[in-house]
XYZ file of C-alpha atoms in Angstrom:
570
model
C 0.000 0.000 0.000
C 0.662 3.436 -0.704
C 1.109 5.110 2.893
C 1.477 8.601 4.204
C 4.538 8.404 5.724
C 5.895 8.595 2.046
C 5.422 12.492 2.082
C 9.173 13.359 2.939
C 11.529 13.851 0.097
C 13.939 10.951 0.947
C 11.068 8.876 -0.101
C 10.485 8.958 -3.656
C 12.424 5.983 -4.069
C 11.001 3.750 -1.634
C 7.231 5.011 -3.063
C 8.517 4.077 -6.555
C 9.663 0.437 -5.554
C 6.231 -0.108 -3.444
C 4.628 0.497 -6.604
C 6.199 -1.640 -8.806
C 6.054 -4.391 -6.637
C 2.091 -3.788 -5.871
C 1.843 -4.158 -9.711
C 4.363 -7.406 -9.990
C 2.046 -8.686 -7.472
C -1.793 -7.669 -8.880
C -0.502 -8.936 -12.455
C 1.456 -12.040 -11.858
C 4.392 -10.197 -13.650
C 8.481 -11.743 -13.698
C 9.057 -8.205 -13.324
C 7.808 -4.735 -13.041
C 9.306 -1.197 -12.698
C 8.299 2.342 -12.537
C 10.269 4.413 -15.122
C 9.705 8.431 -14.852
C 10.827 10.868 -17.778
C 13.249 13.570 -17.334
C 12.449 16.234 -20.264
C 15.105 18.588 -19.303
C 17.444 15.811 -19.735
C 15.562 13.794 -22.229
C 16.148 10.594 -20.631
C 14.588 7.865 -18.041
C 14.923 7.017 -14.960
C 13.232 3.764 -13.271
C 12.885 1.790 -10.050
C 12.413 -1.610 -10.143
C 10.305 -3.754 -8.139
C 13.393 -5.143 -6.144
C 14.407 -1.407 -5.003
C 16.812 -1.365 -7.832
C 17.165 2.333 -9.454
C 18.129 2.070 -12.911
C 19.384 5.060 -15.711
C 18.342 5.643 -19.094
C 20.575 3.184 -20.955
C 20.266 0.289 -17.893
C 16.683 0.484 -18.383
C 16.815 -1.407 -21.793
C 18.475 -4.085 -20.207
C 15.662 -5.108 -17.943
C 12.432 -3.810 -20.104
C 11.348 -2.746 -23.300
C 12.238 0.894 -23.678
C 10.053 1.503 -27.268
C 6.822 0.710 -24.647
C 8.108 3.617 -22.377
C 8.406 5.192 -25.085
C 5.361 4.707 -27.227
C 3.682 4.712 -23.785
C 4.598 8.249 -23.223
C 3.608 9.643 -26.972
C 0.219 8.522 -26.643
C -0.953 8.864 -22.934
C -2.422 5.236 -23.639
C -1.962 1.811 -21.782
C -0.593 -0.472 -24.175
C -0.696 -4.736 -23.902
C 1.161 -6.408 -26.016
C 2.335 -10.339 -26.539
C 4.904 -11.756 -28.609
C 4.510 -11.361 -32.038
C 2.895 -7.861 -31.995
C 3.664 -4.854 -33.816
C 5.264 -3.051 -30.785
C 7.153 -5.917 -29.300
C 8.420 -7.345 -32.540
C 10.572 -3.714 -33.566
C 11.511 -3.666 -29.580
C 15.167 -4.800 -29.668
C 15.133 -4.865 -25.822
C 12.135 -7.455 -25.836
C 13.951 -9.302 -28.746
C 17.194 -9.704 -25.850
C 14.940 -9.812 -22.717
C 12.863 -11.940 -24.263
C 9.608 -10.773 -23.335
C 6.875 -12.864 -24.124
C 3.852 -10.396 -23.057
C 4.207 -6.429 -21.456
C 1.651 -4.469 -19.913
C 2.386 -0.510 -19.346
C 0.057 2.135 -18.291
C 0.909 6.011 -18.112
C 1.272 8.041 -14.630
C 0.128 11.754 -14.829
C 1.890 14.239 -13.396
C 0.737 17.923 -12.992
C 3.361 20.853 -14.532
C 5.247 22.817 -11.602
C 4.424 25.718 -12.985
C 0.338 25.055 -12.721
C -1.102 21.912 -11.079
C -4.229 21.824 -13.346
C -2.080 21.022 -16.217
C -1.603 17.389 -15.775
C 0.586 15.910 -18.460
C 2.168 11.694 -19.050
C 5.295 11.760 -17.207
C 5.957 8.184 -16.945
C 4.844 4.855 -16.756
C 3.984 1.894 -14.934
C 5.235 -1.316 -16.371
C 5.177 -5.044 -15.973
C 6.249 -7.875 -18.342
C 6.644 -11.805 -18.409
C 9.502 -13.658 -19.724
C 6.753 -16.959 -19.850
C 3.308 -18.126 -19.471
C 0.025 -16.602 -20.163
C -0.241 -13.508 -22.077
C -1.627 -10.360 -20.056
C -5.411 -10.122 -20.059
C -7.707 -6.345 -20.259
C -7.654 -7.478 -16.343
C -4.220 -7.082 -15.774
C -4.062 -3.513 -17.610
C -7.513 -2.411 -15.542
C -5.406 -3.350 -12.037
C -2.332 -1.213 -13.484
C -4.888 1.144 -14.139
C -6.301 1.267 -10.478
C -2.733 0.919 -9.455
C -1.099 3.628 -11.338
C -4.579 6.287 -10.468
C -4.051 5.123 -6.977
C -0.540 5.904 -6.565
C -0.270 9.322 -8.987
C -1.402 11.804 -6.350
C 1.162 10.453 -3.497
C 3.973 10.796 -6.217
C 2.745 14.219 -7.232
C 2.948 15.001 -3.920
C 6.752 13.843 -3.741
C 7.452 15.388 -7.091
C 5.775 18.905 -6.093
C 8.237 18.339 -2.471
C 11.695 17.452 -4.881
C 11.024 20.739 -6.500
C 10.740 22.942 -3.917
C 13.772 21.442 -1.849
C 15.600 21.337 -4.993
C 14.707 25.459 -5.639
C 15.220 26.331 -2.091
C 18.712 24.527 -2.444
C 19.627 26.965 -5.438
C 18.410 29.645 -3.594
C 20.795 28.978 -0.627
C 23.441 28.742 -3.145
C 22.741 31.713 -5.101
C 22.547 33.735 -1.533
C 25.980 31.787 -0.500
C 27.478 32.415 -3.459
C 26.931 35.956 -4.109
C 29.853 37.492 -3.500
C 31.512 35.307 -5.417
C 29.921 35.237 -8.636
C 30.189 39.048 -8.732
C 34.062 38.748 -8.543
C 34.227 36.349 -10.875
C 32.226 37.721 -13.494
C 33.812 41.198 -13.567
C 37.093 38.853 -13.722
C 36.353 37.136 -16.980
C 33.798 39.661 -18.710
C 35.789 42.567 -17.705
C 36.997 44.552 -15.525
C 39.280 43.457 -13.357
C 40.503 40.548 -15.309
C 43.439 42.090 -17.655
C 46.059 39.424 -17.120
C 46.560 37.515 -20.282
C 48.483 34.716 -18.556
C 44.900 33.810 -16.762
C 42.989 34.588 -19.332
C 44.938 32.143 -21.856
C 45.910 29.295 -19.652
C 43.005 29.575 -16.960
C 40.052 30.945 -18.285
C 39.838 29.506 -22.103
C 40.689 26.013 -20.721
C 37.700 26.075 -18.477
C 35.258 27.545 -20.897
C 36.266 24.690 -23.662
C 35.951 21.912 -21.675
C 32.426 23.632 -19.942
C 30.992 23.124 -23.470
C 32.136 19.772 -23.885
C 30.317 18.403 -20.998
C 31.415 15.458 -18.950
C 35.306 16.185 -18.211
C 36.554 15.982 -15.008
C 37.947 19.285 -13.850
C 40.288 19.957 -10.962
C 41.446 23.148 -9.957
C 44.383 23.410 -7.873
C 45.392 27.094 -6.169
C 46.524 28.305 -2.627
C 43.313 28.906 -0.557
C 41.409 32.373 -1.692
C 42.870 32.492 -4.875
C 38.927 31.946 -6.379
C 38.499 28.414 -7.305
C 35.372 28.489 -6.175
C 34.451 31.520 -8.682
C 36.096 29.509 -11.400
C 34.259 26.478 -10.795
C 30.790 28.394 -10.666
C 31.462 30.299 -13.933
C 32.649 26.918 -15.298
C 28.674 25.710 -14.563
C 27.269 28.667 -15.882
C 29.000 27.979 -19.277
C 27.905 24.172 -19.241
C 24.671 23.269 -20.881
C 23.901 22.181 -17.467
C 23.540 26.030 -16.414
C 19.651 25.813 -15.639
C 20.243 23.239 -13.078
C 21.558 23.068 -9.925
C 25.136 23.956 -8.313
C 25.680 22.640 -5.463
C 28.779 23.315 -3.166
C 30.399 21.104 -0.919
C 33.474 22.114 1.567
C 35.382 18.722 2.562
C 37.332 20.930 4.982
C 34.646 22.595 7.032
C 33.213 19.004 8.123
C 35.734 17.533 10.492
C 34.494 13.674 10.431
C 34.142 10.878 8.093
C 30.715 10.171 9.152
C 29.534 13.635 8.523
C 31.584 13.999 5.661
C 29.393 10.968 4.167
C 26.412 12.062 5.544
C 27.239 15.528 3.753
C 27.946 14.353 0.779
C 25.348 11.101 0.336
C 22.729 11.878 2.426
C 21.298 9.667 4.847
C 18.285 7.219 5.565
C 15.474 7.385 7.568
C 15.674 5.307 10.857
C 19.736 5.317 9.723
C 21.006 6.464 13.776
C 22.860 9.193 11.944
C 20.481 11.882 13.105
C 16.930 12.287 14.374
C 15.465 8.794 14.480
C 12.356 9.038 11.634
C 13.737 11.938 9.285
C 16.329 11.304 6.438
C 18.184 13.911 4.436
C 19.343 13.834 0.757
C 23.147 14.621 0.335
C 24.994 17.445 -1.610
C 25.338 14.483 -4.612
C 21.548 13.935 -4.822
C 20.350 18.032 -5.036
C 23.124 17.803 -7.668
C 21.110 15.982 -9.738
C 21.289 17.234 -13.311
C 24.270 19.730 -12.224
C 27.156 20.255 -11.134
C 28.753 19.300 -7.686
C 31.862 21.222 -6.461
C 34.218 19.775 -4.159
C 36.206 22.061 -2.238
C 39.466 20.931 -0.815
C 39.270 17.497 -2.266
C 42.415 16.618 -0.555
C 40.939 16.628 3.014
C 38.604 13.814 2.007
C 38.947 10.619 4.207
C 40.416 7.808 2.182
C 37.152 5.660 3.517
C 35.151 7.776 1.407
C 37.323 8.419 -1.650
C 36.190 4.822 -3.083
C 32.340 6.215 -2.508
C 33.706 9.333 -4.361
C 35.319 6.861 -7.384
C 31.793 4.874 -7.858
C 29.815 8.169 -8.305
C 32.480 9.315 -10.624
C 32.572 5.997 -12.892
C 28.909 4.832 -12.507
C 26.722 7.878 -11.620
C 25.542 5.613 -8.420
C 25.967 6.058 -4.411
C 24.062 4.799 -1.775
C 22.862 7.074 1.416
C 24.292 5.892 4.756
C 22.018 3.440 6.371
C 20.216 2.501 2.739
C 21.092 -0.648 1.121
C 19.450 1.149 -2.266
C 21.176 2.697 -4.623
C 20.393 5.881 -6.202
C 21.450 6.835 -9.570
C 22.528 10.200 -10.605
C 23.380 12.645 -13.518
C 26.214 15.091 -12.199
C 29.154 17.077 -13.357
C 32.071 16.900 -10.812
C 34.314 19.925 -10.520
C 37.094 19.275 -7.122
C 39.662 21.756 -5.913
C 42.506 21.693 -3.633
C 44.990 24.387 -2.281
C 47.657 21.927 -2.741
C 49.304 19.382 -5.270
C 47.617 15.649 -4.718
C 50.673 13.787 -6.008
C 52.648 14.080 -3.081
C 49.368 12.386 -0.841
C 49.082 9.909 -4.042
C 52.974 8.390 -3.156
C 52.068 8.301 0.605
C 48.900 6.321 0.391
C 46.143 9.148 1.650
C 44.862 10.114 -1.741
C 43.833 7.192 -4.264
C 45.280 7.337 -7.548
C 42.347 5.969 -9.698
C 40.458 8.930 -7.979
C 42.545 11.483 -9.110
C 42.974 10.710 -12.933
C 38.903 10.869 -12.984
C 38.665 14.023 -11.070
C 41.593 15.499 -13.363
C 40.804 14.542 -16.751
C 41.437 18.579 -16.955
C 43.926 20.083 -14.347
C 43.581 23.632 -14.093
C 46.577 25.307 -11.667
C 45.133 28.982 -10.285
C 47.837 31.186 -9.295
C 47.871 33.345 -6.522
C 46.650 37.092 -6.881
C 50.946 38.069 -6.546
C 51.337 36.621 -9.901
C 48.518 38.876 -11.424
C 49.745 41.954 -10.470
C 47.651 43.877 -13.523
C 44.652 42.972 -11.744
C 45.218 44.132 -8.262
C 44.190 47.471 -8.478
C 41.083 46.672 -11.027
C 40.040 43.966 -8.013
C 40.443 47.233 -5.069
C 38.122 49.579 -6.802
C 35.937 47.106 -7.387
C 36.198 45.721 -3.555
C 35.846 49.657 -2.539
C 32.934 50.495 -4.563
C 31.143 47.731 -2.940
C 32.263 48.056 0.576
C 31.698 51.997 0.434
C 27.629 51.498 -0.566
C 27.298 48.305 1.751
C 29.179 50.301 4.554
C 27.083 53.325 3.695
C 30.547 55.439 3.285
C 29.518 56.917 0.173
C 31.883 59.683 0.337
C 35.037 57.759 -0.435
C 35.961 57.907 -4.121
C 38.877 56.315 -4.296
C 42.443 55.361 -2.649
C 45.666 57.488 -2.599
C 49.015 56.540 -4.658
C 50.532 55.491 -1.430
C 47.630 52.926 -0.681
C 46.921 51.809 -4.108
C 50.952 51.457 -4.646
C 50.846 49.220 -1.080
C 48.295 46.979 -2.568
C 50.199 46.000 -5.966
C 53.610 46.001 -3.756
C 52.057 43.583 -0.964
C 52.598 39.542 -1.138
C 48.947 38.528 -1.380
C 49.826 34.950 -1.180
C 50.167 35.464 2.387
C 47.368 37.488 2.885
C 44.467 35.329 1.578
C 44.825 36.021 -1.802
C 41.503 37.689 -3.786
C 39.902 36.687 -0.545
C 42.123 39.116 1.957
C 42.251 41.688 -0.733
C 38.613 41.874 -0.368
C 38.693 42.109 3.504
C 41.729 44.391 3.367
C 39.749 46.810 1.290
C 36.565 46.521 3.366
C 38.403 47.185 6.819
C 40.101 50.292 5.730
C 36.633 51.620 4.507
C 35.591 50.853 8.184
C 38.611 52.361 9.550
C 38.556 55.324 7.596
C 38.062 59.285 9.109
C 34.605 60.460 8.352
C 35.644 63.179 6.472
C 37.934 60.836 4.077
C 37.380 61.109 0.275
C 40.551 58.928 -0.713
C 41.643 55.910 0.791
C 44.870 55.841 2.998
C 44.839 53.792 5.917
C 45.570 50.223 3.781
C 49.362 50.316 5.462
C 47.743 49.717 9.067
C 45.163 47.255 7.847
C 47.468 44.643 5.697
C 50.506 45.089 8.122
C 48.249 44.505 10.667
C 49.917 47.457 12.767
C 53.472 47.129 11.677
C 56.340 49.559 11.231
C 56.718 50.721 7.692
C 59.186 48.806 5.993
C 58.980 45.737 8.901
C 58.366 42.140 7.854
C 56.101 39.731 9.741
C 57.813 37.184 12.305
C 59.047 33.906 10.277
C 57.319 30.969 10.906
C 58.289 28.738 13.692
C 60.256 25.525 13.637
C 58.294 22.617 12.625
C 58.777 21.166 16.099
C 57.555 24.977 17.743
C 54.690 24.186 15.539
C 53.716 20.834 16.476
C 53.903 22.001 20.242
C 51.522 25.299 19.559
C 49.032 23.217 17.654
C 48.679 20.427 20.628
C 47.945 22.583 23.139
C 45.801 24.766 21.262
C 43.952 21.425 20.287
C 43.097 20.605 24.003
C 42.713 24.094 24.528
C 39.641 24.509 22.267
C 38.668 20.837 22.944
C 39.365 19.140 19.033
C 36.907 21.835 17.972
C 38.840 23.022 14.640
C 36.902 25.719 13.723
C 38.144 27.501 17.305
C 41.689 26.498 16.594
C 41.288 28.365 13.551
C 40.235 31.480 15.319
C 43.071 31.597 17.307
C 45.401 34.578 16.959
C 48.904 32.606 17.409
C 47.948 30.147 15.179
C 47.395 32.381 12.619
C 50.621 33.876 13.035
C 52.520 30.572 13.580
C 50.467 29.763 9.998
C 51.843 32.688 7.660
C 48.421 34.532 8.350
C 47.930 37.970 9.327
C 45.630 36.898 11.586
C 42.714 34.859 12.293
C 40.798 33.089 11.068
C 42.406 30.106 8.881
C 40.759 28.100 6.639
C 39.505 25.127 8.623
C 40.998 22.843 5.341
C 44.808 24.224 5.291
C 44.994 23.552 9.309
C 43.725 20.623 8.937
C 46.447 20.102 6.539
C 48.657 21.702 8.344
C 47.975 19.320 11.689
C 48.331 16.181 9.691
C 52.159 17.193 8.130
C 53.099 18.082 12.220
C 51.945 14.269 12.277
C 49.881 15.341 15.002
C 46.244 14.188 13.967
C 45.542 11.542 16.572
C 46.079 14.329 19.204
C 42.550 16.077 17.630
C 40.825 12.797 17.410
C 41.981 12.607 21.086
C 40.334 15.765 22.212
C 37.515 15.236 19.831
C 36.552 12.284 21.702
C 37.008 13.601 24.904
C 34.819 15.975 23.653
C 32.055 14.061 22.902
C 31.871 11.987 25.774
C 31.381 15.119 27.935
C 27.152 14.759 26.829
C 26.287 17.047 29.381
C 27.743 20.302 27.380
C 25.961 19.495 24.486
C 23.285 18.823 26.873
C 23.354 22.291 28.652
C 24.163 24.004 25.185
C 20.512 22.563 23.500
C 18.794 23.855 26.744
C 20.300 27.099 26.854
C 20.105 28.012 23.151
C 16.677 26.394 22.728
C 17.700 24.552 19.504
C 20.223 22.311 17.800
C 21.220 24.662 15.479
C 22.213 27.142 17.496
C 24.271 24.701 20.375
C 26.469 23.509 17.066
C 27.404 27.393 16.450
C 27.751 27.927 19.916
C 30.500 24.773 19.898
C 31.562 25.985 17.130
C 30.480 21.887 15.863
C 28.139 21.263 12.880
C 24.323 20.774 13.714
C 24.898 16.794 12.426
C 28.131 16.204 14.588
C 25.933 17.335 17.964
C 23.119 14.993 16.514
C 25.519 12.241 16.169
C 27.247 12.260 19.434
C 23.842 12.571 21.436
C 22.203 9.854 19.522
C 25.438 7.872 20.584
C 24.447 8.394 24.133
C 20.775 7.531 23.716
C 19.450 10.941 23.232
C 18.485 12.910 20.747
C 18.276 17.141 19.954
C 14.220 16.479 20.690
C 14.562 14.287 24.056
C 16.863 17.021 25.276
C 14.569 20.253 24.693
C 11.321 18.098 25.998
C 13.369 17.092 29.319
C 12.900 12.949 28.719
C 16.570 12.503 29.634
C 17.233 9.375 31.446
């Protein structure tokens, strides 16, 4: 039976095998599937009976595709035995050997207005033997297929608006960056020809070629990111979805997978009835962009590799396999060969993630485009700052800018912030900008260097105690103010993927699983945390811990986000 708990998202899948199998069963079939059309895409997608989800060309394999097809044309049932017109020019009933098929249409309403119902797929069943199907057995698809349609309008109608409000957290995320990058390509402030040639016109080749993998390598905040949005909105694929995830920001391999495949309902990962699709599966027809690639847990990389060579992953705590249609794009602020020759990056992984390796360089190297990039950074920061009245920068400042090593300053990134404090900082009466000394020097005599970094050993020794300072939580190691000095960085915060890095070549990484575990058998902070703040969300940012890591480790202990702000605790 079709039930009502089917109405989540995570769903659709389980609602399309339930149906199949109600029609195996009513018709006496060998085999029966639900296959759903995909017009943007112009292709199929199916779920067998057995759970089994199935793309466009694995379809034919299993069923006769001409029936979808001819199926979907008309808007009619069609029965058919051996020997007919439709199964006899069906090369997939010739190989399958299909001896009778039965296949009525399912009706689906248009997003755009739900009283335009149009065929948007079709549920099948066929026989390899035996009786042919009678006018009975297409009447119970019938009853089947009217029976089921409004539950999976439902989940189609829920698919589209998680799939919208995704894009619309991305476009909001993403903002900043898509302004930078298209002023870099388009125009102003892109004017190196270097980038242009060997950065740019790679990217936009392969975007209209469809289906390389693309890796872009550059130190952190030299605009991957940018590049690898720009490189969607090139791609026929632009219309759909781009969906970013950071590798770096989530600190375990659970979460990571969670993150990245989504989980199942009743999986233990987080609230005991409610599932969640993962960044691949709102991908779904677009692109996915790994940031700091490198970072990923060699557990997951083989995950990674099957969703690169077969378009298939499976959520954690789901034995079902999902099937896919995504463009990969991965980054890294480092070169992967060296973690290739030591064992923590796989090397089948990399040569499909860098069928096209693009190397960024660092805003230093592109000195023509500094000062475009500041006006364009203080023009912004002057109307969002409401300081209006500055025009411009001095000779002095703007000279400071092109003279200063970006490459330890963050890049496009801390040119951007550099820009916005000194609008902050300037007098009220300022017209031209001339404080940018103070602000990227951080304070420092004129002509004075920052201290060199410590010795590797110094390093080690800050970074332990900082990690059982701040309890294993990274993102507060990152904040701290000698570690961003000890790190090359005018100060904090550092990206939460080059300590990371950074902690793993000190050979120090069991020390943060160490205080990460301590961590989380101390229950009763998280406890007091969900009490105080009155929701899960807002303990994690409190922790300075993602909302599915304080899930994770109170499940662990029996409780959940739920228990703890009704009071059932044990």
């Amino acid at each position: 039976m079709i039930r009502a708990e089917y109405l989540t998202v995570a769903d659709w899948d389980v609602a399309l095998r339930d149906t199949a199998r109600m029609a195996r069963e009513a018709s006496g079939a060998d085999e029966a599937l639900v296959a759903i059309f995909q017009p943007a895409q112009g292709r199929w997608t199916a779920v067998t009976s057995g759970g089994e989800s199935l793309a466009d060309k694995e379809i034919s394999l299993v069923a006769s595709l001409s029936v979808l097809e001819s199926v979907l044309e008309s808007g009619e049932p069609i029965r058919a035995a051996a020997g007919s017109p439709v199964l006899s020019r069906s090369l997939s009933a010739s190989r399958n050997l299909l001896s009778s098929v039965v296949a009525v249409p399912l009706r689906f309403s248009v997003a755009e207005s739900r009283s335009d119902v149009r065929v948007g797929g079709c549920l099948y069943a066929d026989r390899r033997n035996g009786e042919p199907f009678t006018e009975e057995d297409a009447e119970n698809l019938l009853d089947i297929a009217r029976l089921t349609e409004r539950t999976l309008n439902a989940l189609a109608h829920l698919r589209l608006v998680q799939r919208l409000l995704a894009e619309a957290e991305q476009r909001r995320r993403h903002h900043r960056e898509e302004e930078v990058v298209a002023r870099e390509v388009d125009g102003e402030p892109a004017r190196d020809p270097a980038f242009l040639a060997e950065v740019v016109e790679p990217l936009r080749r392969a975007a209209k070629t469809g289906g390389l993998g693309v890796l872009l390598l550059g130190p952190t905040g030299s605009g991957k990111s940018h590049l690898a949005r720009l490189f969607h909105e090139w791609s026929p694929r632009r219309d759909r979805p781009f969906v970013v995830f950071d590798c770096g920001q989530v600190t375990s391999a659970e979460a990571i997978g969670a993150e990245l495949f989504g989980y199942a309902k009743k999986s233990g990962f987080s609230a005991p009835v409610e599932g969640r699709p993962g960044r691949a599966r709102l991908a779904d027809g677009g692109t996915l962009f790994i940031d700091e690639v490198a970072t990923l847990p060699l557990e997951l990389q083989q995950r990674l590799l099957r969703l690169l060579q077969t378009g298939r992953f499976s959520p954690l705590g789901s034995g079902v396999d999902e099937a896919v249609d995504i463009q990969i794009v991965a980054a890294a602020n480092q070169d992967l060969q060296p973690l290739i020759r030591n064992g923590s990056f796989r090397e089948d992984l990399y040569w499909r993630l860098a069928e096209l390796e693009v190397h960024v360089p660092p805003l230093s190297s592109r000195p023509l485009d500094i000062a475009p990039f500041a006006r364009r950074f203080l023009k912004d920061a002057s109307t969002r700052l409401h300081r209006a009245s500055i025009e411009g920068f001095t000779p002095e400042a703007l000279a400071a800018l092109e003279t200063h090593d970006w490459s330890r300053s963050g890049n496009v990134r801390g040119l951007e912030h550099a820009v916005r404090r000194s609008v902050l900082l300037a007098p009220a009466d300022r017209t031209l900008l001339d404080v940018i000394d103070l602000v990227i020097g951080r304070g420092l005599p004129q002509g004075s260097s920052p201290p060199p970094p410590p010795a590797p050993d110094a390093l080690a020794s800050l970074l332990m105690a900082r990690i059982a300072e701040h309890r294993g939580v990274l993102a507060r190691v990152a904040e701290d103010a000698d570690v961003a000095r000890a790190l090359g960085y005018p100060g904090p915060p550092v990206p939460a993927s080059t300590l990371l890095l950074r902690i793993r070549a000190c050979g120090i990484e069991e020390a943060l699983e160490r205080s990460r575990r301590a961590d989380e058998l101390d229950v009763s902070v998280l406890v007091e945390a969900v009490r105080r703040t009155g929701s899960g969300t807002a303990a994690a940012e409190h922790l300075g811990i993602t909302r599915d890591s304080l899930a994770w480790t109170l499940r662990r202990s029996g409780l959940s986000i739920r228990k703890v702000l009704q009071g059932n605790l044990p």
